[in-house]
XYZ file of C-alpha atoms in Angstrom:
277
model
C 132.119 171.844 72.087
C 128.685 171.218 71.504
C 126.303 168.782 73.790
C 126.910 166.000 70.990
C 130.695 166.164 71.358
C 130.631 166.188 75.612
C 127.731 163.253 75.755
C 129.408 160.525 73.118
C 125.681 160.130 72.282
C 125.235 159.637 68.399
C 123.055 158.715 65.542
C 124.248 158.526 62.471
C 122.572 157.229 58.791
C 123.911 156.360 55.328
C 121.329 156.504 52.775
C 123.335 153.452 50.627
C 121.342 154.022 47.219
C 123.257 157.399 46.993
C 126.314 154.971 47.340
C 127.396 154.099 43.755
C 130.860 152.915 43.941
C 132.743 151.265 41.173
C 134.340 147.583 42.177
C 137.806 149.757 42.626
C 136.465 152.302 44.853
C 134.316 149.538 46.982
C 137.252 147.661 47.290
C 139.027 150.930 48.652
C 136.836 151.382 50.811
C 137.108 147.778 52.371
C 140.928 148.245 52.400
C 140.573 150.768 55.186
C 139.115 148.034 57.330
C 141.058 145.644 59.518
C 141.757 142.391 57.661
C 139.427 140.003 60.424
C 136.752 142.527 59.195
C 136.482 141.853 55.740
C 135.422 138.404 55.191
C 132.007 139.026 56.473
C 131.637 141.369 53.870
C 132.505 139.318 51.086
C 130.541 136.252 52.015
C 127.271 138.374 50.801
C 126.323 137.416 46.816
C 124.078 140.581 46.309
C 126.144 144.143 45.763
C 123.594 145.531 47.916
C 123.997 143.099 50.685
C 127.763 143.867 50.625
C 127.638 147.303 50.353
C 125.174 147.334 54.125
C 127.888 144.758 55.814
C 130.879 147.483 54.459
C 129.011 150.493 55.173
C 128.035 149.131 58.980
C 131.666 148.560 59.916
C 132.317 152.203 58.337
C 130.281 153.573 60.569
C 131.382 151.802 63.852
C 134.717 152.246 63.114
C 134.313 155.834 62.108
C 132.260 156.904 64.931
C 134.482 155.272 67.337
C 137.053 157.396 65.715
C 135.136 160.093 65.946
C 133.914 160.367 69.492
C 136.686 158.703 71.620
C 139.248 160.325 69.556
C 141.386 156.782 69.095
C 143.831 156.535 66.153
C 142.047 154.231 63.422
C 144.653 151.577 63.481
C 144.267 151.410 67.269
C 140.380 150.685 67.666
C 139.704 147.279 67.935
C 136.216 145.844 67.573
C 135.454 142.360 68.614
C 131.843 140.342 68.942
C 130.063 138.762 71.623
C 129.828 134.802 71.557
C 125.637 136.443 70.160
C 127.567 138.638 67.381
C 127.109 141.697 69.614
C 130.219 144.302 68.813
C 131.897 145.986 70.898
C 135.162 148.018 71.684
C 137.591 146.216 73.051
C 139.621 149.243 74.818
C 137.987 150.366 77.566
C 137.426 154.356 77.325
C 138.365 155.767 80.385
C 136.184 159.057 79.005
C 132.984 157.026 78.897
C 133.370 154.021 80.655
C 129.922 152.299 79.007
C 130.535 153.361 75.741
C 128.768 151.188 73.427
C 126.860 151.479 70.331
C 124.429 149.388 67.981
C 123.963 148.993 63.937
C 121.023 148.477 62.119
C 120.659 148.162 58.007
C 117.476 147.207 56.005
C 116.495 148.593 53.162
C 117.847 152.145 51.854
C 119.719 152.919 55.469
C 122.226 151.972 57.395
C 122.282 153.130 60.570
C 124.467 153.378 64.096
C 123.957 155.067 68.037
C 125.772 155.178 70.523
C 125.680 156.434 74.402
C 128.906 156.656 76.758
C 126.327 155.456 79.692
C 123.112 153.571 79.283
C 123.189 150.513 76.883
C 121.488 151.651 73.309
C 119.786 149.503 70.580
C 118.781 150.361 67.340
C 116.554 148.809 64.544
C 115.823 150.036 61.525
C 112.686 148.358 59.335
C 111.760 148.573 55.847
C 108.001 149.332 55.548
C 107.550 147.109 52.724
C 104.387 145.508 50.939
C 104.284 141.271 51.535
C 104.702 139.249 48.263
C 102.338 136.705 47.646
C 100.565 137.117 50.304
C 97.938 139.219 52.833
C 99.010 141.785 55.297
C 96.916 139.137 57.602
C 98.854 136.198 56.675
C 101.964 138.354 56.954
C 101.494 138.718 59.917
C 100.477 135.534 61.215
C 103.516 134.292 60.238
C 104.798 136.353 63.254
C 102.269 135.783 65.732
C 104.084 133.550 68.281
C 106.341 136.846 68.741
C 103.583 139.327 69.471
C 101.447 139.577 72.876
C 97.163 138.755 72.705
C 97.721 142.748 73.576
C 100.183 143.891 70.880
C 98.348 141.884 68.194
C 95.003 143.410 69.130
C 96.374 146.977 68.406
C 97.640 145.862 65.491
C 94.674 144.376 63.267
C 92.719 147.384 64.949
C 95.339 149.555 63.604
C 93.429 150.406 60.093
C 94.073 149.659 56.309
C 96.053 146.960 55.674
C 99.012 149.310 54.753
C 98.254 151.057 58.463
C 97.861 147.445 59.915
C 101.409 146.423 58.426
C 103.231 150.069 59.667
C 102.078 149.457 63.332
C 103.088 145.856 63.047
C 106.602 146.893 62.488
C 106.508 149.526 64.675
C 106.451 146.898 67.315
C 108.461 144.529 65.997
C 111.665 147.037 65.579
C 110.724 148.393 68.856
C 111.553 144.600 70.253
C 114.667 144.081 68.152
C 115.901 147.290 69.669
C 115.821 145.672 72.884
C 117.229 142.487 72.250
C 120.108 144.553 70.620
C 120.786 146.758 73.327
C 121.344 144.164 76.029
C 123.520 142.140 73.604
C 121.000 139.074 73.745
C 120.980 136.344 70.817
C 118.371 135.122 67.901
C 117.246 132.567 70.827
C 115.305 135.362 72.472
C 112.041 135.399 73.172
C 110.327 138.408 71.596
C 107.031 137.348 72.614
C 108.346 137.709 76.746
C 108.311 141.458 75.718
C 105.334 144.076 75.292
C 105.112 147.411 74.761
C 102.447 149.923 75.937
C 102.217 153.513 74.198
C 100.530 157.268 74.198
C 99.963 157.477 69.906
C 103.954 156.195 70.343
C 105.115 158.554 72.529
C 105.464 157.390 76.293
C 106.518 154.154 75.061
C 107.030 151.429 77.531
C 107.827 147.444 78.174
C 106.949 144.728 79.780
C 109.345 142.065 80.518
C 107.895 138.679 81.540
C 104.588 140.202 82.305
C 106.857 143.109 84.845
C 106.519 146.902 84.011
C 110.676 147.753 83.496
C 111.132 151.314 84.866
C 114.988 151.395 83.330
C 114.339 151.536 79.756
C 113.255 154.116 77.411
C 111.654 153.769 73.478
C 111.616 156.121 70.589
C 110.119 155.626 66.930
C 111.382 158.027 64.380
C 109.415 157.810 60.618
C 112.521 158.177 58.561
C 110.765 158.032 55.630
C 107.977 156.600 53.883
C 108.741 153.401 53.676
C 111.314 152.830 56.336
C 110.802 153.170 60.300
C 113.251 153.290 63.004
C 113.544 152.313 66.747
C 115.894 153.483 69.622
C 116.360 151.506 72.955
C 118.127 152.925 76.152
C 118.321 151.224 79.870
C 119.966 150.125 82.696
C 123.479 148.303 81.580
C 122.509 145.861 84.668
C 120.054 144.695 81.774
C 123.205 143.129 79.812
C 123.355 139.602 78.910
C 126.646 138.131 80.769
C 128.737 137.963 78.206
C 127.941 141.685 76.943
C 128.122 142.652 80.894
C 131.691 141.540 80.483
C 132.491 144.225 78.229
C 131.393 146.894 80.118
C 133.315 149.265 82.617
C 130.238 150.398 84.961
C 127.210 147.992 85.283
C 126.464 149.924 88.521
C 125.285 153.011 87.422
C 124.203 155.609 89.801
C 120.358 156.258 89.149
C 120.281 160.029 89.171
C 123.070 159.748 86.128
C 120.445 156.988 84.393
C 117.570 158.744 84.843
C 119.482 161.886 83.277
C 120.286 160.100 80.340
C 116.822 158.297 80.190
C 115.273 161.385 79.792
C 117.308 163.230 78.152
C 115.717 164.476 74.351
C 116.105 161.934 71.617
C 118.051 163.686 68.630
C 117.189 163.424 65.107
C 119.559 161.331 63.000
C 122.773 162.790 61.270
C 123.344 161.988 57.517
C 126.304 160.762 56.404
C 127.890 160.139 52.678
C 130.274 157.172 52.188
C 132.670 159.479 51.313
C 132.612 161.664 54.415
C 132.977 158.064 56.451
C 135.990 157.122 54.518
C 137.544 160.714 54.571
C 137.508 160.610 58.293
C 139.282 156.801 58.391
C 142.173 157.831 55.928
């Protein structure tokens, strides 16, 4: 059993253009959901928006499967009064299991960790329509530190000026994921401080947080993504809830804190539903 299997620690991506499903075969797929599931994939008009929303429960469902071993009819994933999912069962093998989706653009992505809470936020790199990079980003502004927004107009070309914009802005949705926290949060309380983005830190409310740890992985050229772990103490209430072990001892966290970030494992909608049937 490798360290993958022992840990409960994943990361997992679908690459969704490779996805090409006819309306029998998507509807297939959804079938292998549970009923209270599928509604919030049909409400999307796009095909593209509906295949993300399928392909997200997939993988939750899939890697819960996967990694705690539970029958597929038997997992039961509910949401957070914030729309923060979660496993219902509590896993006596991992009693903080929990685990975070992210889709924008080609990917759709998913990690997980048995101890620390884990966010995850993946950003399309993409060129604003009608308007500047500059005016992009203003549009944004009341979200970003006097710091963060210096580093970012200082960051280069307008294309290098828009990458290190989103750089911070998924690294900020990663947290607000990871402690289960709504849209009413505000991003601009949070600032990160970086090495070249390595050594990546935040600031909470002005505070240095010692209990969280930030990755950036460049997943290709036009898509970025960001991984958040920390304390579960860090929870919102209602996400604390769902948790086994708020209290965790800190020699275990600051194990898993600094434990290697993996790359991402690639996964084919068909492998997903294979492992569900």
């Amino acid at each position: 059993m490798g360290a993958e299997e022992e840990t409960g620690a994943r990361r997992w991506l679908v690459d969704i253009p490779r996805w090409h499903p006819s309306p029998a075969q998507f509807d297939a797929a959804a079938a292998l959901l549970p009923p209270h599931e599928r509604p919030a994939i049909a409400r999307f008009v796009k095909e593209d928006d509906r295949k993300r929303a399928l392909v997200s429960r997939l993988l939750q469902y899939s890697l819960v499967h996967h990694v705690l071993r539970i029958p597929f009819r038997q997992i039961s994933i509910r949401r957070t009064p914030e729309g923060k999912p979660y496993l219902q069962e509590n896993c006596s093998t991992f009693p903080n299991f929990n685990f975070n989706t992210s889709h924008q653009g080609d990917y759709v992505g998913i990690a997980s960790e048995p101890l620390c809470l884990v966010g995850l936020d993946i950003v399309s790199v993409s060129k604003p329509q009608g308007e500047t990079t500059t005016e992009f980003i203003s549009n944004f502004s009341s979200y970003l530190t006097d710091h963060e927004r210096d580093c970012i107009v200082r960051a280069g070309t307008p294309s290098e000026v828009l990458t290190e914009f989103y750089r911070y802005w998924c690294l900020k949705e990663a947290f607000v994921k990871a402690i289960g926290a709504g849209v009413g949060f505000g991003l601009h309380r949070l600032e990160f401080h970086h090495e070249h983005w390595t050594n990546i830190s935040i600031h909470v409310d002005g505070e240095l947080s010692k209990k969280w740890r930030f990755w950036i992985f460049k997943l290709d050229e036009m898509h970025l993504a960001s991984i958040a772990k920390g304390h579960p103490e860090d929870a919102v209430s209602s996400y604390k809830e769902t948790l086994s072990n708020a209290i965790v001892v800190e020699e275990q966290l600051h194990s898993t804190l600094e434990s290697p970030e993996e790359a991402f494992t690639l996964w084919t909608v068909e492998q997903l539903t294979q492992s569900l049937e």
